[in-house]
Tab-separated table of C-alpha atoms and ligand atoms in Angstrom:
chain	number	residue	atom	x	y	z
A	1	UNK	CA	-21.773	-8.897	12.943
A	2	UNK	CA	-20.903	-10.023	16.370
A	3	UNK	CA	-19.734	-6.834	18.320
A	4	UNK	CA	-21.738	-4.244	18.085
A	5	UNK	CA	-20.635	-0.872	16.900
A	6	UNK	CA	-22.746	2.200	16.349
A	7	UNK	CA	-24.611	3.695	13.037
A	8	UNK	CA	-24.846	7.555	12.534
A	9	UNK	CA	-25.474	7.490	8.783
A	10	UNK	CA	-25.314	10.928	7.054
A	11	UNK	CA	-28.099	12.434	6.024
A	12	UNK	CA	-27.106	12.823	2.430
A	13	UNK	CA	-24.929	11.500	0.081
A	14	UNK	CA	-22.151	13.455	-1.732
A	15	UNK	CA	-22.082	10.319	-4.029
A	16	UNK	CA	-23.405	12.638	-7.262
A	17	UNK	CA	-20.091	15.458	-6.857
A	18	UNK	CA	-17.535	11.992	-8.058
A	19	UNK	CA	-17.197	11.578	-11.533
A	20	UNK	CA	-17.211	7.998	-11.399
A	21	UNK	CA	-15.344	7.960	-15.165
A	22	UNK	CA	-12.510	10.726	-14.135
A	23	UNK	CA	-11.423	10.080	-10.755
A	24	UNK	CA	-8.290	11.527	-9.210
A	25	UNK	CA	-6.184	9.365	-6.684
A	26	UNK	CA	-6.899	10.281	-2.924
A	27	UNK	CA	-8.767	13.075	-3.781
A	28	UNK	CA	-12.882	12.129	-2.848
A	29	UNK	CA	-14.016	10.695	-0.403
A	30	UNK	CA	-17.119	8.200	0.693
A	31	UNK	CA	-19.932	9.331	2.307
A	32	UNK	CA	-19.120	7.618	6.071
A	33	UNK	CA	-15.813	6.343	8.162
A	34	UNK	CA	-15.743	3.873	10.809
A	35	UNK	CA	-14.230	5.400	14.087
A	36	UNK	CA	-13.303	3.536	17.458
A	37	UNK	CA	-10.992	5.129	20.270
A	38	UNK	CA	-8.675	3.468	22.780
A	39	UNK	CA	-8.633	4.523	26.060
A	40	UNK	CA	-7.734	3.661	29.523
A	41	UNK	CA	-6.260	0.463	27.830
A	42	UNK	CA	-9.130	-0.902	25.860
A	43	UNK	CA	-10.915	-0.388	22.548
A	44	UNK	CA	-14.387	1.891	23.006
A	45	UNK	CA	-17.334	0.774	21.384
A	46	UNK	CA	-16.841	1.828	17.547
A	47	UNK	CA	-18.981	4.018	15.076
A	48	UNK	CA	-19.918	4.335	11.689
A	49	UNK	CA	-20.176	8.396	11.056
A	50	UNK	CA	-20.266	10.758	8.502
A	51	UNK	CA	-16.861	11.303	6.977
A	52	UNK	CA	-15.895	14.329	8.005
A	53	UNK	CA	-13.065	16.872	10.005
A	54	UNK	CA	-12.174	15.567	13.380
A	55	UNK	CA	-11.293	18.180	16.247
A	56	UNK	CA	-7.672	17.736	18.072
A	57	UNK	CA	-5.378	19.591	20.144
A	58	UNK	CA	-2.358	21.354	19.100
A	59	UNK	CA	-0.545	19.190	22.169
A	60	UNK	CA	-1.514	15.919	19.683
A	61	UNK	CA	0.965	13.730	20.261
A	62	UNK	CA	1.706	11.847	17.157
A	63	UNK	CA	2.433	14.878	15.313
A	64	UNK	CA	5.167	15.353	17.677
A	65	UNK	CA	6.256	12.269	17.898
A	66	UNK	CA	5.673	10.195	15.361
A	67	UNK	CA	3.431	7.415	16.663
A	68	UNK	CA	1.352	6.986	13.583
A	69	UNK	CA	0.442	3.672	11.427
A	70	UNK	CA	-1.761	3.071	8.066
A	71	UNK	CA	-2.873	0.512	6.080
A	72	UNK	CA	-3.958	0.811	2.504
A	73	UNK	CA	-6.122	-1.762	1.196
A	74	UNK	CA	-9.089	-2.222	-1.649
A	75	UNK	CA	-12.790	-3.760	-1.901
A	76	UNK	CA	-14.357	-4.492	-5.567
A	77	UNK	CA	-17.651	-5.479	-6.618
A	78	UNK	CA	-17.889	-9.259	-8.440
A	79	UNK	CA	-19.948	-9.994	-11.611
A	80	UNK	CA	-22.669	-9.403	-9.663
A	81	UNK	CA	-22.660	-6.483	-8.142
A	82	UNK	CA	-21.600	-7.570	-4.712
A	83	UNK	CA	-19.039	-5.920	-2.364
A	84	UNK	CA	-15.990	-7.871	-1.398
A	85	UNK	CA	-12.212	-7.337	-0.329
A	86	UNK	CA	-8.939	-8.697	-1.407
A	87	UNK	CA	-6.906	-10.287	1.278
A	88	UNK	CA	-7.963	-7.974	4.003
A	89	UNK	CA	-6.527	-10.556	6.931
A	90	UNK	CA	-3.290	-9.723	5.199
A	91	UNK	CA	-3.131	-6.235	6.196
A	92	UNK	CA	-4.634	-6.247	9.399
A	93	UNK	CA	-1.947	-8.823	10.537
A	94	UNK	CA	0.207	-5.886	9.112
A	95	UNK	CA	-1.125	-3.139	11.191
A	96	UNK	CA	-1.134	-5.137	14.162
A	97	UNK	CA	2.674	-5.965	13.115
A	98	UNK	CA	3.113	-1.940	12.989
A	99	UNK	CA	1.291	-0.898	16.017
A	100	UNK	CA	3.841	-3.342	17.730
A	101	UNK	CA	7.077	-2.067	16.686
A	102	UNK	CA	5.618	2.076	17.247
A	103	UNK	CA	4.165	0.751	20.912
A	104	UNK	CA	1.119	1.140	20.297
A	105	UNK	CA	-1.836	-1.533	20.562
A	106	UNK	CA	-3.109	-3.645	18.347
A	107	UNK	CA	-6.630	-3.888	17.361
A	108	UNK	CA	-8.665	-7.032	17.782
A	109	UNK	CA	-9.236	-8.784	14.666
A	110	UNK	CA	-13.072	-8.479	15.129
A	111	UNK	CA	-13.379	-5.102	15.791
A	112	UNK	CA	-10.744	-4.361	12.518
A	113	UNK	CA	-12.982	-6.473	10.079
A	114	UNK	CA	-16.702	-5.781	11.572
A	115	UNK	CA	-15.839	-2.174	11.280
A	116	UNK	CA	-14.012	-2.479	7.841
A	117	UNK	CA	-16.985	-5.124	6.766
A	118	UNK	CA	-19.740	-2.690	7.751
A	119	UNK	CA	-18.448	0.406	6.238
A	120	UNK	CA	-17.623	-0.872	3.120
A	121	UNK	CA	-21.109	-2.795	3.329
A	122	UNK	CA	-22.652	0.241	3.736
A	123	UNK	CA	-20.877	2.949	1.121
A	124	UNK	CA	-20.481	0.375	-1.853
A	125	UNK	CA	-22.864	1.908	-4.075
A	126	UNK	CA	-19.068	3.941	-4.245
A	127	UNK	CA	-17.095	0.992	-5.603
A	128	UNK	CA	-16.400	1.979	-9.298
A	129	UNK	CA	-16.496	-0.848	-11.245
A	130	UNK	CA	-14.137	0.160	-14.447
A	131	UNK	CA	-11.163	-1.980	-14.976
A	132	UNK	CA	-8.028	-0.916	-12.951
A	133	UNK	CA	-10.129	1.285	-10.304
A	134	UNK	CA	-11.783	0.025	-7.012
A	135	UNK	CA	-12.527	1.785	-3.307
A	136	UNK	CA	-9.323	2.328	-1.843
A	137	UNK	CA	-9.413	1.840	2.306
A	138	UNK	CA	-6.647	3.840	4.455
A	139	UNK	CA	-6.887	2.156	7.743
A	140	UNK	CA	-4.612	4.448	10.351
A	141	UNK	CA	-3.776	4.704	13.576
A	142	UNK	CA	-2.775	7.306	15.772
A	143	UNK	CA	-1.509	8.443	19.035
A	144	UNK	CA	-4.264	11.395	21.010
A	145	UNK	CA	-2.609	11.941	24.031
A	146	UNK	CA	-2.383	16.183	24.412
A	147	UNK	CA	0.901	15.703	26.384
A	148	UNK	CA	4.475	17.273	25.414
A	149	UNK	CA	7.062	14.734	26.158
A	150	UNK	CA	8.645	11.426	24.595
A	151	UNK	CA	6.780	8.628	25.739
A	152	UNK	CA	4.114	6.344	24.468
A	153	UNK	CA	0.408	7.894	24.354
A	154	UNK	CA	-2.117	6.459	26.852
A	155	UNK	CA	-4.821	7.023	24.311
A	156	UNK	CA	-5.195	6.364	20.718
A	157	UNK	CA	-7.817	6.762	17.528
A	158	UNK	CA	-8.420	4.564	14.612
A	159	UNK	CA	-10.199	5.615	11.589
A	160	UNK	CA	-10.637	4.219	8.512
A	161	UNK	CA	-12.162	5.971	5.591
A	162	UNK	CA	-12.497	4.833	1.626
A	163	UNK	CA	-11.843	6.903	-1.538
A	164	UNK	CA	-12.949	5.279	-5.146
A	165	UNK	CA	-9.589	5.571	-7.276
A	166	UNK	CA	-8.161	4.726	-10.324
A	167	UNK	CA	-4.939	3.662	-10.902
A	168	UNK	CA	-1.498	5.788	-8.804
A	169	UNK	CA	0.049	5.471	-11.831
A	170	UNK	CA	-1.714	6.209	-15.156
A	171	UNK	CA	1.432	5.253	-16.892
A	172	UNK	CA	4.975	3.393	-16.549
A	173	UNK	CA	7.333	5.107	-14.363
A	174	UNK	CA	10.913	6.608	-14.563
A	175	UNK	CA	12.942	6.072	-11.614
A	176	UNK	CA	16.387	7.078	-10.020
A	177	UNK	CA	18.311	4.670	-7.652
A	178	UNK	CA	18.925	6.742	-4.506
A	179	UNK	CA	22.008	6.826	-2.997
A	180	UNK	CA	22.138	9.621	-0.619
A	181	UNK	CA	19.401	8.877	1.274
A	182	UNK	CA	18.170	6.220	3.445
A	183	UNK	CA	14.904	4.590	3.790
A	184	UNK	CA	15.640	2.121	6.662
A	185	UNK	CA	18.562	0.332	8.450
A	186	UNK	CA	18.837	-2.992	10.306
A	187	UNK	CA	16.857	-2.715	13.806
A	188	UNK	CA	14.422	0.159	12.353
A	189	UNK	CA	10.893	0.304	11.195
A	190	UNK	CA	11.618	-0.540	7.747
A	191	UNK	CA	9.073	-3.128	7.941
A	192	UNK	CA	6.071	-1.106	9.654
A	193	UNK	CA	3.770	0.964	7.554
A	194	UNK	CA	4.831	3.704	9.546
A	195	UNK	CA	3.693	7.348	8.708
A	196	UNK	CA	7.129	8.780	9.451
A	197	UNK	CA	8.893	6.108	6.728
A	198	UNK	CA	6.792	8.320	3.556
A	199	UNK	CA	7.425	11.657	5.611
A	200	UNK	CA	11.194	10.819	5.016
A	201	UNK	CA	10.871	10.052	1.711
A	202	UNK	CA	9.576	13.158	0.881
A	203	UNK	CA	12.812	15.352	0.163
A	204	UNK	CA	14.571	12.752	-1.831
A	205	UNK	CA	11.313	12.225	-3.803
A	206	UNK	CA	11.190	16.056	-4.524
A	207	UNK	CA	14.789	15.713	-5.748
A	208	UNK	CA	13.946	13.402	-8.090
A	209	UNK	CA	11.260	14.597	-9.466
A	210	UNK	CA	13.004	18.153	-9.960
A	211	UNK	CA	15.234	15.767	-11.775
A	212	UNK	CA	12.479	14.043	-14.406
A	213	UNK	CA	11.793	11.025	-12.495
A	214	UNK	CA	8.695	9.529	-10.218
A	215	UNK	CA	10.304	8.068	-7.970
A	216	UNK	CA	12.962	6.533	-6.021
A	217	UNK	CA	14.468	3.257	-5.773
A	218	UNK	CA	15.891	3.028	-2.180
A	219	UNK	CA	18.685	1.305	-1.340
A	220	UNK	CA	20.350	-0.051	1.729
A	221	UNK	CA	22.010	2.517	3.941
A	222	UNK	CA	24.798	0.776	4.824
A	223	UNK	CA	26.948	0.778	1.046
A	224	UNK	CA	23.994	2.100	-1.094
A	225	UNK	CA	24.054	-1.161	-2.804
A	226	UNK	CA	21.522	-3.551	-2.270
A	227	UNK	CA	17.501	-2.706	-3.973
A	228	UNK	CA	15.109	-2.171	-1.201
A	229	UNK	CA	12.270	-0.952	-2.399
A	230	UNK	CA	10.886	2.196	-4.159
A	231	UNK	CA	8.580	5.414	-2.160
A	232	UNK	CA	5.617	3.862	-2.783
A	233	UNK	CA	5.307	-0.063	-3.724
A	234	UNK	CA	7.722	-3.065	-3.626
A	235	UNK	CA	9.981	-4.106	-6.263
A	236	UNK	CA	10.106	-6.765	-9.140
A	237	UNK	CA	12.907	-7.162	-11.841
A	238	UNK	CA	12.470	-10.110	-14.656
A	239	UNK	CA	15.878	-11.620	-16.310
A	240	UNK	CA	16.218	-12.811	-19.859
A	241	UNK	CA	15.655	-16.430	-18.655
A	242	UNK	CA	12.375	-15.521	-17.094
A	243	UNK	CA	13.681	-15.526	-13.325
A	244	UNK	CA	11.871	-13.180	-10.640
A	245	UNK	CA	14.366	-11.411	-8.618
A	246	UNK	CA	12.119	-9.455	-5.854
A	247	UNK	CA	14.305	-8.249	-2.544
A	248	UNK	CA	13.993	-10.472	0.608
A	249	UNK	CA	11.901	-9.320	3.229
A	250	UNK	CA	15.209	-8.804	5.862
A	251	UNK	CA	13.289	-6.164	8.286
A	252	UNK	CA	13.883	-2.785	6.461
A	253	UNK	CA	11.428	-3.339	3.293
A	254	UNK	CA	7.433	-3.537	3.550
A	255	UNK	CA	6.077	-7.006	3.788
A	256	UNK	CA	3.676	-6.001	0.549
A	257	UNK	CA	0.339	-7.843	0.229
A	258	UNK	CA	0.509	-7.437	-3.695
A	259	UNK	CA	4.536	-8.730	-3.472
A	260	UNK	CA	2.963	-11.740	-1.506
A	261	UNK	CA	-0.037	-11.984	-4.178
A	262	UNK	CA	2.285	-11.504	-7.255
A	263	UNK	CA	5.055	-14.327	-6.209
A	264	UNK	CA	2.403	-16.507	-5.247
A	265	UNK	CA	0.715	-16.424	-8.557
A	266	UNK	CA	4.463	-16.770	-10.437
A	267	UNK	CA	5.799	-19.736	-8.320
A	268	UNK	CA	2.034	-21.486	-9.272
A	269	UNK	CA	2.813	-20.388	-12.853
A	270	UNK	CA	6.084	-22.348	-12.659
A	271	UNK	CA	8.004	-18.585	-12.597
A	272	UNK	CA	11.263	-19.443	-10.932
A	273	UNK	CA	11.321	-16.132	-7.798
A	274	UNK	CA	14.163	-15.611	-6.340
A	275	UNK	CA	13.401	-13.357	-2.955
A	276	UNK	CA	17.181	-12.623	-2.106
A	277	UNK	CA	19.398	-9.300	-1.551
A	278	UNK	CA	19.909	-7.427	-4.946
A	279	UNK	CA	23.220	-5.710	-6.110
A	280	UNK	CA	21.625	-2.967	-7.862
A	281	UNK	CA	24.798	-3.903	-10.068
A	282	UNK	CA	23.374	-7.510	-10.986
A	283	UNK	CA	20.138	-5.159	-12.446
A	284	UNK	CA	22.381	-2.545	-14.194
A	285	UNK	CA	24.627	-5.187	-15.560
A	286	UNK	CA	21.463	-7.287	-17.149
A	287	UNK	CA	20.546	-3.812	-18.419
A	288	UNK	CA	23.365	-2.686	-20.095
A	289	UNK	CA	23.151	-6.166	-22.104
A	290	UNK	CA	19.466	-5.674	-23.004
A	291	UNK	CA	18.877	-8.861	-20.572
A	292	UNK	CA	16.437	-7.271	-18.436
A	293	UNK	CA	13.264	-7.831	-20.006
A	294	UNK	CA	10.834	-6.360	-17.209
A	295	UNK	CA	10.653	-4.162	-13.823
A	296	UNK	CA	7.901	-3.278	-11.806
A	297	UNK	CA	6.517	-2.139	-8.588
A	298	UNK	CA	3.785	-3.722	-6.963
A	299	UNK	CA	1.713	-2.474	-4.185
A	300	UNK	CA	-2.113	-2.005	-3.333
A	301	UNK	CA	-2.173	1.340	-4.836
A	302	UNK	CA	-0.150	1.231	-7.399
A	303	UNK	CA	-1.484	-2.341	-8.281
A	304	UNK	CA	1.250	-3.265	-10.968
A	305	UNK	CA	3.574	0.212	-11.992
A	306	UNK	CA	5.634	-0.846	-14.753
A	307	UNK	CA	9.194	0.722	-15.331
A	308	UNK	CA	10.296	2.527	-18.418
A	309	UNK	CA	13.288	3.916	-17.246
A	310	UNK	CA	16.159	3.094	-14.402
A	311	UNK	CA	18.604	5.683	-13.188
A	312	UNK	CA	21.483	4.991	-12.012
A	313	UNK	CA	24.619	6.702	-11.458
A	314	UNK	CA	25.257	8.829	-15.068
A	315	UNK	CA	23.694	5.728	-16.908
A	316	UNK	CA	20.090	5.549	-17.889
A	317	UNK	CA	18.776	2.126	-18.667
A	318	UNK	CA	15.241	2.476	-20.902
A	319	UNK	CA	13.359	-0.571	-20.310
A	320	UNK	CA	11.558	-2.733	-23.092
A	321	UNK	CA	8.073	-1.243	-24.209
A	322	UNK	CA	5.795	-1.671	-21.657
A	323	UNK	CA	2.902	-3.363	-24.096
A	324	UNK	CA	4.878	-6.364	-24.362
A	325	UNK	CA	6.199	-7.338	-21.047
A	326	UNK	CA	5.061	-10.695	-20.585
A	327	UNK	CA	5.111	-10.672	-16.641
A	328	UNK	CA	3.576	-7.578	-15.259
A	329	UNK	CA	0.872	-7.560	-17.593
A	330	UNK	CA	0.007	-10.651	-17.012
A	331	UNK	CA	0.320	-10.167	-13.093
A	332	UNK	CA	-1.794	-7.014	-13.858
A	333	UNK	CA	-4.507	-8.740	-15.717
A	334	UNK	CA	-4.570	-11.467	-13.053
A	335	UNK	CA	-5.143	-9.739	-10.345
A	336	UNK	CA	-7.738	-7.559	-11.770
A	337	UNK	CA	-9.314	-10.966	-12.611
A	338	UNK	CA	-9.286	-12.534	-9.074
A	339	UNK	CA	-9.639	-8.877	-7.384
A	340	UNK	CA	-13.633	-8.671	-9.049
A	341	UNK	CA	-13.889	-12.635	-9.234
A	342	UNK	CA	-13.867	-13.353	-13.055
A	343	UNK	CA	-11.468	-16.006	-12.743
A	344	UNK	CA	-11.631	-18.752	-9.614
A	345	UNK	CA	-9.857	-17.660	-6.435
A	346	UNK	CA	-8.218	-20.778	-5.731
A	347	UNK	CA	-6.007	-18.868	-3.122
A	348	UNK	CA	-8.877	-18.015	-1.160
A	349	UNK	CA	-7.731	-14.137	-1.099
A	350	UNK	CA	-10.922	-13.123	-1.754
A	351	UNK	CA	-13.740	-12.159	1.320
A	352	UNK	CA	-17.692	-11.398	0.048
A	353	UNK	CA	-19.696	-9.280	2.337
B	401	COI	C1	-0.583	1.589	-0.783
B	401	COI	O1	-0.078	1.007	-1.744
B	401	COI	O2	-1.717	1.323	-0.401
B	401	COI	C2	0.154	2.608	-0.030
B	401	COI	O3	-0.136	2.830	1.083
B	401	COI	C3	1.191	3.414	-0.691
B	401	COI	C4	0.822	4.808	-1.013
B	401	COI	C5	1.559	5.155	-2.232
B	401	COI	C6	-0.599	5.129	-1.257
């Protein structure tokens, strides 16, 4: 460690009230969370607490107005025991990408990955080990200025806390392409992992789900045409010839560190991945001729969620059995692999602590 941040470790751990074998998404939470405020234009000195309720004023500013950024990210434990996390450069170059287009300031590198490095360092006895789980991390910041009015806050927190988890999706997903709503549109914040871009995806979501289905696919807001992505991961579709079609990161879709992870490993496979716009009729027209043999969304949470079922219009496209789709599990098993170091990370993705 080379800046120096504070230790206030708790005095007991909760670690015996998880059930390390039935764990519930987003739902328990570590013993400790690293803390460090901005103020006056420059990062305090940062702290490793107790995980616990933190006191702010009604005037709060980024529930008013939105300024507001996360991060979600995972460590594992390798063959041996030890703590380590996947890619975690990726997603603070994200944050930092966030905090730029909400005005707010970006965090130095060091002070992101000593604080992210010691925390996790010190709460990995709660890194489950099972296949398909790991300790989620939701770095976030937001704005604290107790001020009514629209302008950017002078002061700011940033947090970041870790819950062991399982997988978002225990099982393949049904999904309805959305064409009332709209995610993003050119010269938004499509791209930022902005709080306010899952606040609006709320409603449609609900509508869906009243409807039978998990989730959305979003579409662009200009014909309702083109695939975006869906509520909570990126988007993969595999043709009858093996081509990837994934949508191109224009500005209004999340620049996913799984997406990244999962056409890196298919291009080094030899996987032809096409990163383009999608006609969301190109996908129902391969469906309707029993040509699309796989679909899946990919983000940290979610990992890999395969699709049963597509949506669209009055048409309902059921998807090939999810135990034999060549791609996603293979992507799935893969990334487990490299995630808790039973294979070789020849990408380097991987950091030990
Ligand atoms: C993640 O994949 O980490 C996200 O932030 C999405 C959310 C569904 C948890």
């Amino acid at each position: 460690m080379t800046i120096s941040i504070k230790i206030n470790k708790n005095t007991q751990s909760r670690i015996n009230l998880c059930d390390f074998n039935n764990i519930e998404f987003g739902k328990i939470f570590s013993d400790h969370m690293f803390r460090v405020d901005y103020e006056d234009g420059a990062w305090k000195t940062g702290e490793i607490l107790p995980y616990g309720n933190i006191n702010f004023s009604p005037a709060l500013s980024s529930l008013h107005y939105g300024q507001a950024i996360f991060e979600g990210m995972k460590a594992f434990k390798d063959e041996n025991g030890r703590p380590q996390l996947f890619r975690p450069l990726a997603n603070f170059e994200r944050f930092n990408l966030s905090a730029e287009r909400m005005g707010m300031p970006t965090i130095p590198e060091e002070l992101f990955m000593t604080g992210l490095s010691e925390l996790v360092k010190m709460d990995q006895d709660w890194i489950p080990t099972k296949v398909g789980s790991a300790l989620y991390l939701r770095p976030f910041m937001f704005a604290t200025d107790d001020f009514v009015g629209v302008r950017p806050s002078n002061n700011y927190t940033f947090i970041i806390f870790c819950c062991p988890v399982n997988s978002y999706y225990p099982k393949p997903i049904k999904v309805k392409v959305e064409e009332k709503y709209t995610r993003a549109f050119d010269g938004m914040a499509g791209a930022a992992k902005a709080a306010g871009n899952y606040g609006i995806s709320m409603r449609p979501t609900m509508e869906a789900k009243k409807e039978g289905f998990d989730q959305i696919i979003w579409t662009d807001g200009r014909e309702h045409k083109y695939v975006e992505e869906s509520g909570t991961t990126n988007l993969f579709f595999v043709m009858d010839d093996y081509t990837v079609l994934t949508p191109a990161l224009d500005g209004n879709i999340l620049k996913g560190v799984t997406r990244d992870s999962c056409i890196k490993l298919l291009r080094d496979a030899n996987y032809n991945v096409e990163e383009r716009h999608i006609n969301i009729e190109e996908i129902a027209t391969a469906a309707r001729a029993g040509k699309l043999l796989d679909a899946f969304g990919t983000g940290t949470a979610a990992l890999i969620a395969k699709i049963e079922t597509i949506a669209y219009k009055n048409e309902r496209f059921e998807l090939p059995p999810a135990e034999g789709r060549k791609v996603s599990n293979w992507l799935y098993d893969t990334l487990g692999e490299i995630q808790t170091s039973k294979v070789e990370d020849k990408f380097g993705w991987i950091t030990k602590l």
